[in-house]
Coordinates of C-alpha atoms in Angstrom, one line a residue:
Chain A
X1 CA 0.0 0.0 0.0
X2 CA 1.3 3.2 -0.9
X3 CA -1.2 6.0 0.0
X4 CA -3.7 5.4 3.5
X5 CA -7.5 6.3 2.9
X6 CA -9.8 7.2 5.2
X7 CA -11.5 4.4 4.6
X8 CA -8.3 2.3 5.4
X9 CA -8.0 4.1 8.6
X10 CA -11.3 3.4 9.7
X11 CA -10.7 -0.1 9.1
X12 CA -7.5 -0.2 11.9
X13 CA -9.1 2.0 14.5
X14 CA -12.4 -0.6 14.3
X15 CA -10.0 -3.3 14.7
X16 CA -7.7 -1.6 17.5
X17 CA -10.6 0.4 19.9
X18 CA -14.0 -0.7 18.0
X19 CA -16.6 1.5 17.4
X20 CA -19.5 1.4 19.8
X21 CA -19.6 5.1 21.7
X22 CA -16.9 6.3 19.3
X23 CA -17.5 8.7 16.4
X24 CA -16.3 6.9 13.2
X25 CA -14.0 7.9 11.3
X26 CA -14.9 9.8 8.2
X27 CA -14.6 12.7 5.4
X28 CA -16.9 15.1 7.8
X29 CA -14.9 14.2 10.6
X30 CA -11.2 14.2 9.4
X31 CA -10.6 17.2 11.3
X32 CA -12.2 16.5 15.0
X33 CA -9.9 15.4 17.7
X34 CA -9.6 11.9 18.3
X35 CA -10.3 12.8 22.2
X36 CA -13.5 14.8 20.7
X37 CA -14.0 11.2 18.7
X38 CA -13.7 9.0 22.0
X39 CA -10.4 7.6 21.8
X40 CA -8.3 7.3 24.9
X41 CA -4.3 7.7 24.8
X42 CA -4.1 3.9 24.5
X43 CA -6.3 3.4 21.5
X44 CA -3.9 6.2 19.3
X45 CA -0.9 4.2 20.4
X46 CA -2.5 0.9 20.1
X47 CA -3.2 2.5 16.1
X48 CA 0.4 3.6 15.5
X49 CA 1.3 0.2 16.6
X50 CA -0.9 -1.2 13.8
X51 CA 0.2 0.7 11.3
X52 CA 3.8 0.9 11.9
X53 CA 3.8 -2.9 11.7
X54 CA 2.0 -2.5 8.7
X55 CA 4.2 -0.2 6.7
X56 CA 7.4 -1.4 8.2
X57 CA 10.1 1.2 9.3
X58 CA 8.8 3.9 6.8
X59 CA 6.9 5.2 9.7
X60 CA 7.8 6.5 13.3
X61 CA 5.8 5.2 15.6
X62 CA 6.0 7.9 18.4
X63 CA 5.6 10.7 15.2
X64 CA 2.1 9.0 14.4
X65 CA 1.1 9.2 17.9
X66 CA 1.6 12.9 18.5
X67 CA -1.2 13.5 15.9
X68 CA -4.2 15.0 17.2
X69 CA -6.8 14.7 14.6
X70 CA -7.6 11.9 11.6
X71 CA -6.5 14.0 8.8
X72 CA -3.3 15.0 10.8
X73 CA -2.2 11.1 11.6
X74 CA -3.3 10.3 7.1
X75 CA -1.1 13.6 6.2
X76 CA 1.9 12.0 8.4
X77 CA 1.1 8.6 7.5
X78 CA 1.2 9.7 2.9
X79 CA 3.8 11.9 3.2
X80 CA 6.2 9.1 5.3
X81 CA 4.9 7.0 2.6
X82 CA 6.0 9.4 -0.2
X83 CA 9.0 9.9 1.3
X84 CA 10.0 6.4 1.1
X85 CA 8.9 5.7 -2.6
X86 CA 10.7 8.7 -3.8
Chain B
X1 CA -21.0 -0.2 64.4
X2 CA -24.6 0.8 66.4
X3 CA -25.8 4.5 65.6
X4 CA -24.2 4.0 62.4
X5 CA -26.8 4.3 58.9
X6 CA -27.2 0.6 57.9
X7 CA -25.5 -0.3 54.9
X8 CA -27.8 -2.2 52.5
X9 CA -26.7 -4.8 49.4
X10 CA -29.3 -3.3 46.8
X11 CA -27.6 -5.0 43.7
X12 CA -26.5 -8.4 43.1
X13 CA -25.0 -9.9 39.5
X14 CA -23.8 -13.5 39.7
X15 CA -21.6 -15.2 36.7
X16 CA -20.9 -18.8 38.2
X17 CA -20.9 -22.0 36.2
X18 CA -23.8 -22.9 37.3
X19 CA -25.9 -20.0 35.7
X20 CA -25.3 -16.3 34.8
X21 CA -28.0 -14.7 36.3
X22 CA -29.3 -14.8 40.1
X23 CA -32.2 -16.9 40.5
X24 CA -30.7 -19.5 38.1
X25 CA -27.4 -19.7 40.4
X26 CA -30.0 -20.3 42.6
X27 CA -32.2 -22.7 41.6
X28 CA -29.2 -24.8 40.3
X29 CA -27.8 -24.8 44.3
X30 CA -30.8 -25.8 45.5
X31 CA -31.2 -28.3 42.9
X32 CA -27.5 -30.0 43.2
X33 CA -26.9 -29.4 39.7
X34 CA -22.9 -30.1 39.6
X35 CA -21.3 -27.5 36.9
X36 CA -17.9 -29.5 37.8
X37 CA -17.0 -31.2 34.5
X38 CA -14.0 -32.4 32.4
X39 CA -12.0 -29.3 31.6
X40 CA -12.4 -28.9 27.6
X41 CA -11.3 -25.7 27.1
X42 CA -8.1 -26.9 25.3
X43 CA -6.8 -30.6 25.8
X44 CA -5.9 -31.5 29.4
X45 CA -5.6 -35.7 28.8
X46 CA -1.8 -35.0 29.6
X47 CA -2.6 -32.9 32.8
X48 CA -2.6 -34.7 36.5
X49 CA -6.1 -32.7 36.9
X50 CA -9.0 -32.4 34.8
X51 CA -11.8 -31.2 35.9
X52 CA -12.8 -27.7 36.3
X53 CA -16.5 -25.4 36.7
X54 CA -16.3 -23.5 33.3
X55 CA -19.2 -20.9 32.6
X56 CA -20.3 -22.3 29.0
X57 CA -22.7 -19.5 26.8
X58 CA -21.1 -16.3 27.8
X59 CA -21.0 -14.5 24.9
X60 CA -18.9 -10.7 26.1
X61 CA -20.3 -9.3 22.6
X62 CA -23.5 -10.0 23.3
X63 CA -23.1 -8.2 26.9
X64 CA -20.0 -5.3 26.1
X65 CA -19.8 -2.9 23.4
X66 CA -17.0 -4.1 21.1
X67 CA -15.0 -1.2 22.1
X68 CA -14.2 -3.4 25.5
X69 CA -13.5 -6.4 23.5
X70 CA -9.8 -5.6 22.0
X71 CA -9.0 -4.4 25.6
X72 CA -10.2 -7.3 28.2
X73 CA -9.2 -10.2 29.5
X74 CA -12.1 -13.1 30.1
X75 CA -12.2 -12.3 33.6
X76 CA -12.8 -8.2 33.0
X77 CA -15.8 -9.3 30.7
X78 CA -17.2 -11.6 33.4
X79 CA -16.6 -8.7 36.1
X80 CA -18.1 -6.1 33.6
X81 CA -21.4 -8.3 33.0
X82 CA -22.2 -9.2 36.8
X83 CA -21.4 -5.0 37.4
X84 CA -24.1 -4.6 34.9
X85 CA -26.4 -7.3 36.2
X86 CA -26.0 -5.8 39.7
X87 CA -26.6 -2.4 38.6
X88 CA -29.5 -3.3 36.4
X89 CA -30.7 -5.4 39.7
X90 CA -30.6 -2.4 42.1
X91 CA -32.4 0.0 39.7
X92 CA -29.9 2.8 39.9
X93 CA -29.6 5.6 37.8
X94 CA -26.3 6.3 38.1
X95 CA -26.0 9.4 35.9
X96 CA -28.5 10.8 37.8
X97 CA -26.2 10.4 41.0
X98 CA -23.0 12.3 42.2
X99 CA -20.1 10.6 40.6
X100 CA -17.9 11.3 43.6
X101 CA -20.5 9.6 45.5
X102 CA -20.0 5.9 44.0
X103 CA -17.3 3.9 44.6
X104 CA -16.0 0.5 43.2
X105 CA -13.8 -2.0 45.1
X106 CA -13.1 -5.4 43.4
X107 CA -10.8 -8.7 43.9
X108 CA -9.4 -10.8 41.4
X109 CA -6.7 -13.5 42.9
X110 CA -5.1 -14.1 39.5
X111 CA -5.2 -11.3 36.6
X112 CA -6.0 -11.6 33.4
X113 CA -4.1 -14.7 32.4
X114 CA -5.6 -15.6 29.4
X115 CA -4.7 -12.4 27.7
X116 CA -1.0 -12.6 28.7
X117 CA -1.1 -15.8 27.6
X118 CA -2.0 -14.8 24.0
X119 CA 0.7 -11.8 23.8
X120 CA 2.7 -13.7 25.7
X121 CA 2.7 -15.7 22.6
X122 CA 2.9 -13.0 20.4
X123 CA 5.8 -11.9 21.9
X124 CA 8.1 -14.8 21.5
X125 CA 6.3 -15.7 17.9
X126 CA 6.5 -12.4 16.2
X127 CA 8.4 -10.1 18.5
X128 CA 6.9 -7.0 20.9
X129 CA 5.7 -4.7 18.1
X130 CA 2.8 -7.4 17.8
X131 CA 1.8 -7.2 21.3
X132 CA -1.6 -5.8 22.2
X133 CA -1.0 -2.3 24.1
X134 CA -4.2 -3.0 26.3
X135 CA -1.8 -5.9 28.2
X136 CA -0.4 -2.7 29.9
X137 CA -3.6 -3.2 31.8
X138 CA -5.6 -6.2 31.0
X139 CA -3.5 -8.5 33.2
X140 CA -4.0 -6.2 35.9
X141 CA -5.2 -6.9 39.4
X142 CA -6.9 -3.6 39.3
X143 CA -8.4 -3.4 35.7
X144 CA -11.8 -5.1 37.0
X145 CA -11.9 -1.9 39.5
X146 CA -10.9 0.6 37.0
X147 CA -13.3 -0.9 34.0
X148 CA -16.2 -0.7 35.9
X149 CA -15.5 2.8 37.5
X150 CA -15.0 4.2 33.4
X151 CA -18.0 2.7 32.2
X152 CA -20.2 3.8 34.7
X153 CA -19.2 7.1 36.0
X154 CA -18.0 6.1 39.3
X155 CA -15.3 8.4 40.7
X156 CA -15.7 7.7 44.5
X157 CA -13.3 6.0 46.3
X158 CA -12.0 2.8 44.4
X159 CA -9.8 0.0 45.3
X160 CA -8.7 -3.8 44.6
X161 CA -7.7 -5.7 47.2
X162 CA -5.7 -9.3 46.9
X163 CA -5.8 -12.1 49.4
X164 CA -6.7 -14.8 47.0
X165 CA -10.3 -16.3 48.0
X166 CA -10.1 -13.8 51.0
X167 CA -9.5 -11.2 48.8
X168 CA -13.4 -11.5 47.4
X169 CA -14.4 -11.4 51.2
X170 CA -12.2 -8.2 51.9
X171 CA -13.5 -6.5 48.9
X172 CA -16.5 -6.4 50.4
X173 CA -15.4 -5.8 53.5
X174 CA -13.8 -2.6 52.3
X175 CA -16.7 -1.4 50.4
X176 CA -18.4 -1.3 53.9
X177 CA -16.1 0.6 55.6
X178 CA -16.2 3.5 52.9
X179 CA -19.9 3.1 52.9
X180 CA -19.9 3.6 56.8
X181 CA -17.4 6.6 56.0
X182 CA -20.0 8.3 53.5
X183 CA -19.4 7.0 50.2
X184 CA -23.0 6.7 49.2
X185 CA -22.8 3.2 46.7
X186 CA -20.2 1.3 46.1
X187 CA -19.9 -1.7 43.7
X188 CA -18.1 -4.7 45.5
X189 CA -16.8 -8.3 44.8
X190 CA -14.9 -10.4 43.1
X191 CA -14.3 -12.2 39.5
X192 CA -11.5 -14.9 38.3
X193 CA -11.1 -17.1 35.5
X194 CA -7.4 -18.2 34.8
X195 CA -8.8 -21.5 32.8
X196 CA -5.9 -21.1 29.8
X197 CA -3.6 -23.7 29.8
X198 CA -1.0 -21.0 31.6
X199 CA -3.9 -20.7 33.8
X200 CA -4.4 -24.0 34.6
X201 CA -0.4 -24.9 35.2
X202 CA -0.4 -22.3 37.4
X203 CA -3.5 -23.7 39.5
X204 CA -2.8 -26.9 38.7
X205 CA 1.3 -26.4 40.8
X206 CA -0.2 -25.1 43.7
X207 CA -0.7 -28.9 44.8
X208 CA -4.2 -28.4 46.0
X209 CA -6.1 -29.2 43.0
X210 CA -8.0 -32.4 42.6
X211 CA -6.5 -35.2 40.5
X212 CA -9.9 -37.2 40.3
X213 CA -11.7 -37.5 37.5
X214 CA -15.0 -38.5 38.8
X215 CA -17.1 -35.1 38.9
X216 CA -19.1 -36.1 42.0
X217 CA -16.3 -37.3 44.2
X218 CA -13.4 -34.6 43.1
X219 CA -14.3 -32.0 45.6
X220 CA -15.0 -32.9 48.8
X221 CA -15.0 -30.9 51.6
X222 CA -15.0 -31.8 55.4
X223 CA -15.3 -35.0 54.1
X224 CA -13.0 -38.0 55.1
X225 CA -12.1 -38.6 51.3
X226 CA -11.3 -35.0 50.9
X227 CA -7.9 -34.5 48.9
X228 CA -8.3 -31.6 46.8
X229 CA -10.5 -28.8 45.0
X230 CA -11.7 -28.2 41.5
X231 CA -11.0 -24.3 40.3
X232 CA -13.6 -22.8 38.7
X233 CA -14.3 -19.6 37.0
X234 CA -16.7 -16.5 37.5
X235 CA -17.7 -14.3 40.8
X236 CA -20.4 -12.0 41.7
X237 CA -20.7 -8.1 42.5
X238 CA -22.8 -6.5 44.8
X239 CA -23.9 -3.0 45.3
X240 CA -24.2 -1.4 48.8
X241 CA -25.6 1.7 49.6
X242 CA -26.2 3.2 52.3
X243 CA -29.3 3.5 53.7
X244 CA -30.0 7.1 54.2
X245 CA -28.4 7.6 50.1
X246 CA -31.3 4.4 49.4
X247 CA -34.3 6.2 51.7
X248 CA -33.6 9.2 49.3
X249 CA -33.5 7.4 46.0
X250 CA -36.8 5.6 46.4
X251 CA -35.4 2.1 46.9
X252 CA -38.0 -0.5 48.1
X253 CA -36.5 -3.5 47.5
X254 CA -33.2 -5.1 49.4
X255 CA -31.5 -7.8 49.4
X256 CA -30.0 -7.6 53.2
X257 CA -27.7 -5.6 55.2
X258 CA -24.0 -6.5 55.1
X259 CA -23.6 -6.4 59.1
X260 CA -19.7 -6.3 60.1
X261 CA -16.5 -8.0 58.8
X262 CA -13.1 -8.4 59.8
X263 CA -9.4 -10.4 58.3
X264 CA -6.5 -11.7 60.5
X265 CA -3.3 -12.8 59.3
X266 CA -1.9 -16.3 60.5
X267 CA 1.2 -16.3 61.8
X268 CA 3.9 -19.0 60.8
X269 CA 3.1 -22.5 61.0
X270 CA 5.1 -24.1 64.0
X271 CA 5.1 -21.0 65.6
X272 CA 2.6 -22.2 68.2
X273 CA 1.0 -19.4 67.9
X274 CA -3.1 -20.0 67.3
X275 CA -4.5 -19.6 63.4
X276 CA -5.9 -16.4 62.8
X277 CA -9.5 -17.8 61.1
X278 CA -11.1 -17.7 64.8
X279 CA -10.1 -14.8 65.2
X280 CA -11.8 -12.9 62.1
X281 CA -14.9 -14.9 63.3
X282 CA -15.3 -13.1 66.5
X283 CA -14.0 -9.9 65.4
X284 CA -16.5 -9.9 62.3
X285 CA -19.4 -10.5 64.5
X286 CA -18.4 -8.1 67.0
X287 CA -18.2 -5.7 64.0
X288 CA -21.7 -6.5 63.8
X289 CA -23.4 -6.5 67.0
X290 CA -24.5 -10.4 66.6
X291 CA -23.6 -12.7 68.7
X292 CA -22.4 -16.4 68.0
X293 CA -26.1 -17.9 68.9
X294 CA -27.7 -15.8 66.5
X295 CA -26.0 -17.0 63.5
X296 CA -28.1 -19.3 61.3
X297 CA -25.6 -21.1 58.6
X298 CA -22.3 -20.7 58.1
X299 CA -20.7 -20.5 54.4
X300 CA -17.8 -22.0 54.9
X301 CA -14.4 -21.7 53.3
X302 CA -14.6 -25.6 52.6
X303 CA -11.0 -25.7 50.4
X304 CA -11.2 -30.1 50.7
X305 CA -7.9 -30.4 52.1
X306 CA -7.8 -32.2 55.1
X307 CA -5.6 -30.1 57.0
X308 CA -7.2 -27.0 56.4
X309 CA -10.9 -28.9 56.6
X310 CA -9.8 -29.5 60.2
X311 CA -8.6 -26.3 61.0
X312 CA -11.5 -24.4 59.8
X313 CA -13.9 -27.0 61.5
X314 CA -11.7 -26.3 64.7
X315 CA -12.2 -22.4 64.7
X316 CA -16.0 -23.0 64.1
X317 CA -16.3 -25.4 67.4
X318 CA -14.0 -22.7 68.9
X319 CA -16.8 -19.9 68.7
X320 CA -19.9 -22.2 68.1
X321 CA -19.7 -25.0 70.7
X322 CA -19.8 -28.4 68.6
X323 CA -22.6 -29.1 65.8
X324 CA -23.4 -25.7 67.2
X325 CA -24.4 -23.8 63.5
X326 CA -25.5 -25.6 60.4
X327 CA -22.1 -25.1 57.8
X328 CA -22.5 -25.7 54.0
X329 CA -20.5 -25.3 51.3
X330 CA -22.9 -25.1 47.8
X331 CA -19.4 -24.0 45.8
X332 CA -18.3 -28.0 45.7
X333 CA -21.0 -27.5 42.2
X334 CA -19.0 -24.6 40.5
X335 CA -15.5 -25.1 42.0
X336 CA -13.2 -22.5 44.1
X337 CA -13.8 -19.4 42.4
X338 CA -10.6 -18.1 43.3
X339 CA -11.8 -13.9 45.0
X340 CA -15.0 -14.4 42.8
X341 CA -16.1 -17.7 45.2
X342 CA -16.6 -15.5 48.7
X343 CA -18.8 -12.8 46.7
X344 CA -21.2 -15.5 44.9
X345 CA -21.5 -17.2 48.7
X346 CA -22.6 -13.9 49.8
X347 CA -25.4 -14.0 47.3
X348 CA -26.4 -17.5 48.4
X349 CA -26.0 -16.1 52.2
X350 CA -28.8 -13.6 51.1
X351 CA -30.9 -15.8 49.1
X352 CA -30.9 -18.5 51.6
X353 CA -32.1 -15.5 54.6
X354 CA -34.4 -14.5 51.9
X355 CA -35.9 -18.5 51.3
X356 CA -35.0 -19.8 54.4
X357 CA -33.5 -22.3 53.0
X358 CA -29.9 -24.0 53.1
X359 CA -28.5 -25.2 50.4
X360 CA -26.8 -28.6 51.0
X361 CA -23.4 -29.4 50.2
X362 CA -23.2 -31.6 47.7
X363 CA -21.5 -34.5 47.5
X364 CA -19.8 -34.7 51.1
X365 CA -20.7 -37.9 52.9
X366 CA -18.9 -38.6 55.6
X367 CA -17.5 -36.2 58.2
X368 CA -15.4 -37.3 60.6
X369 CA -17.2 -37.1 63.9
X370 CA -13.8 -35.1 65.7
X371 CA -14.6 -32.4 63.6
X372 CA -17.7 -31.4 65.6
X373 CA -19.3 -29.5 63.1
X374 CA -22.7 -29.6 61.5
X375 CA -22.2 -29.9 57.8
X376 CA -25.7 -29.2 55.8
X377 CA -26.6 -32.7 53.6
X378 CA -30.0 -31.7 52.2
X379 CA -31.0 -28.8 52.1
X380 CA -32.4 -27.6 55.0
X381 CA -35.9 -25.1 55.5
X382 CA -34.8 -22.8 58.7
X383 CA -35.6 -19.6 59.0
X384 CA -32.3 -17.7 58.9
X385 CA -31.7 -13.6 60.4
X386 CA -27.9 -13.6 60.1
X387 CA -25.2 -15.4 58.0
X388 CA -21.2 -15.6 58.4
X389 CA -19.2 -16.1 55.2
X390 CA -15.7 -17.2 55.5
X391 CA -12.4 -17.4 52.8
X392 CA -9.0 -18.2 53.6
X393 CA -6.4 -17.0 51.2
X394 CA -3.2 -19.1 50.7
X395 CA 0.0 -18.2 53.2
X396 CA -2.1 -17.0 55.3
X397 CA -5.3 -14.5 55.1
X398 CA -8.3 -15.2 56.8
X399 CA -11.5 -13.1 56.4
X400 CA -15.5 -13.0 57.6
X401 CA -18.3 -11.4 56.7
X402 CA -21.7 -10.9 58.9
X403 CA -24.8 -10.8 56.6
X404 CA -28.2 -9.8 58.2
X405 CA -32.6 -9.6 57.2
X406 CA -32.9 -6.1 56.7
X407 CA -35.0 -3.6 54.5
X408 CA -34.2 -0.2 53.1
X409 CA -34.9 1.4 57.0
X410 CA -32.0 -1.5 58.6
X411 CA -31.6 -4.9 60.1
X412 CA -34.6 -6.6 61.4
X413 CA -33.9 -7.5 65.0

């Protein structure tokens, strides 16, 4: 995979913190905080874990977790991705 | 404690093997029906024990939202469920209630083992970026408190306490105090399951666990065969409230009043020094203000090794004269809960002052006549005002609990 989706990310957060009481994932909420969205510290990191086993060492783990919003942790997830097929 | 408000159980939520809601624990006591079976949660043939009381039909995402799943050990979603249950049970609005108000203290003896078990696996297979980040928690001794505190706005004073089986006892025990301090509900008791095969090695080397593999003969307490237990799985939870906080919320319908408790420590074995379980007897019922004569059954510890059989029946003829208070032990059906077995004999305690009516213990025969005690056969219609549950924790803890009739003004009598 060389570009994350929403749709992709929405996939790994059901899988990692599910999706009862949690606001999904989606275009109209790219931009709320994952706090505002009803995921605790542990879901995010339990996510960057997931992904950064799932693209390998293109992607810092403790980078992905300092991202506050959806759109924020996609951005830093394409462009590490970019990055490394350049 | 005399002047002081009553503190009432309002709520009870029981997940035993024997049946994952109240009246069918019940009913299943009463009826004898034995939940002790071969263990076939994964292939024991080459294990020296077998059996075990499993809960079969629990479902967690039929009871949790799926956001608890990823996150919870077996034992968390059987603490989570009987929370609910209890809740549900003692009609309580609790977003309509002061958050700092409601308090949770639980017990679990051995942490969430099938969890670790599973990263555990994960680690040495594929190496720690494949570990779940909820085992930073799930294992824990204090997730079951913490769990149930999130998920239903409880921000009172919380705590988990570990004294293996005694631990289910002190739980309780603790939830009283901080009732009798002000806290106006707290959520009490105890869950374990540790039925993985790291589970079960770890029981199993403890070298107090049942090699038979006859279900009705395996656990047999106070009985001359006795030579072992059978673990089980599950627990119960309670909620206690206090009765001026209950008065004010409209309750009309309770379960009992928990009356007094107390836990000793032995000391060392050899050091001549008397065991401590006497001891917690009379301090629990001078906690409560009842006195030895008024006690109508005893739930006993029972763990169905001889040594320990004697001793307990030795502390009971210490404070009861001989054959001086029907004892029964209905847990030889689901196996030693581990801190979830005191809590779900609390329930029965209730129900049987509710029924009057004592369930038997099953399967125990013959006492030996030194022991001096009155062990309960059939079960046995008596009318019943006050209970005493007892658990012993391995090295050495020792805890009792005084159960009493009571409605939402206080005890009866």
């Amino acid at each position: 995979m060389d570009r994350m989706t929403t749709e992709d990310l929405r996939q790994v957060l059901r899988e990692t913190a599910g999706e009862d009481g949690i606001a999904v994932v989606s275009e109209e909420t790219l931009d709320t905080s994952f706090t505002d969205l009803g995921y605790d510290s542990l879901a995010i990191m339990e996510t960057a874990t997931q992904l950064t086993r799932r693209f390998g060492s293109r992607l810092d783990e403790d980078e992905l977790m300092e991202r506050r919003t959806p759109r924020e942790l996609l951005n830093a997830i394409n462009h590490a991705l970019a990055q490394a097929g350049s | 404690m005399s002047g002081a408000t009553p503190v009432l159980v309002t709520g009870m939520g029981v997940a035993a093997p024997t049946g994952l809601d109240t009246e069918t624990f019940w009913r299943a006591s009463l009826a004898g029906q034995n939940a002790v079976a071969e263990h076939d949660g994964f292939d024991v043939s080459r294990y020296p024990c077998r059996l075990a009381g499993r809960i079969r039909q629990f479902d967690a995402s039929e009871h949790l939202p799926g956001r608890l799943l990823p996150q919870t050990d077996r034992m968390t979603r059987l603490a989570l469920f009987a929370a609910e249950r209890a809740l549900s049970d003692a009609a309580v609005d609790t977003g309509a209630l002061p958050e700092y108000g409601m308090g949770v203290v639980t017990s679990t003896a051995c942490g969430g083992f099938e969890f670790t078990h599973r990263e555990f696996a994960k680690l040495w297979a594929k190496g720690p970026h494949h570990v779940s980040v909820y085992e930073s928690f799930a294992w824990f001794y204090a997730v079951n408190t913490g769990q149930i505190s999130i998920r239903h706005g409880m921000r009172g004073p919380c705590a988990a306490l570990v004294a293996e089986q005694a631990g289910g006892l002190d739980a309780i025990g603790q939830a009283l105090r901080s009732a009798r301090r002000g806290t106006a509900l707290v959520t009490t008791g105890g869950v374990d399951s540790a039925l993985d095969p790291w589970g079960w090695v770890s029981q199993v080397s403890g070298g107090r666990v049942s090699t038979s593999t006859e279900p009705e003969e395996a656990y047999l307490p106070f009985d001359e065969r006795a030579h072992g237990y059978v673990p089980g799985e599950g627990g119960a939870i309670l909620v206690l409230e206090r009765a001026d906080a209950a008065l004010e919320r409209g309750v009309s319908r309770v379960h009992g009043v928990v009356s007094g408790h107390a836990s000793t420590f032995d000391p060392p074995r050899g050091s001549g020094r008397p065991r401590g379980l006497r001891r917690a007897i009379e301090a629990a019922l001078s906690d409560a203000e009842v006195g030895a004569q008024e006690i109508g059954v005893v739930f006993a510890d029972a763990v169905g090794v001889p040594q320990l059989d004697q001793e307990e029946a030795e502390a009971l003829r210490g404070v009861f004269g001989p054959e001086g208070v029907p004892v029964t032990a209905p847990k030889v059906l689901t196996g030693r809960l581990s801190a979830g077995g005191p809590p779900v004999d609390v329930v029965s305690a209730l129900l049987t002052i509710r029924d009057g009516l004592i369930p038997a213990t099953a399967h125990t025969a013959r006492v030996p006549a030194e022991y001096g005690i009155d062990v309960v056969r059939e079960n046995r219609a008596v009318p019943v005002r006050h209970a005493l549950v007892l658990a012993r924790g391995r090295h050495g803890f020792n805890s009792a609990l005084v159960v009493s009739a009571g409605d939402v003004r206080g005890r009866h009598g």
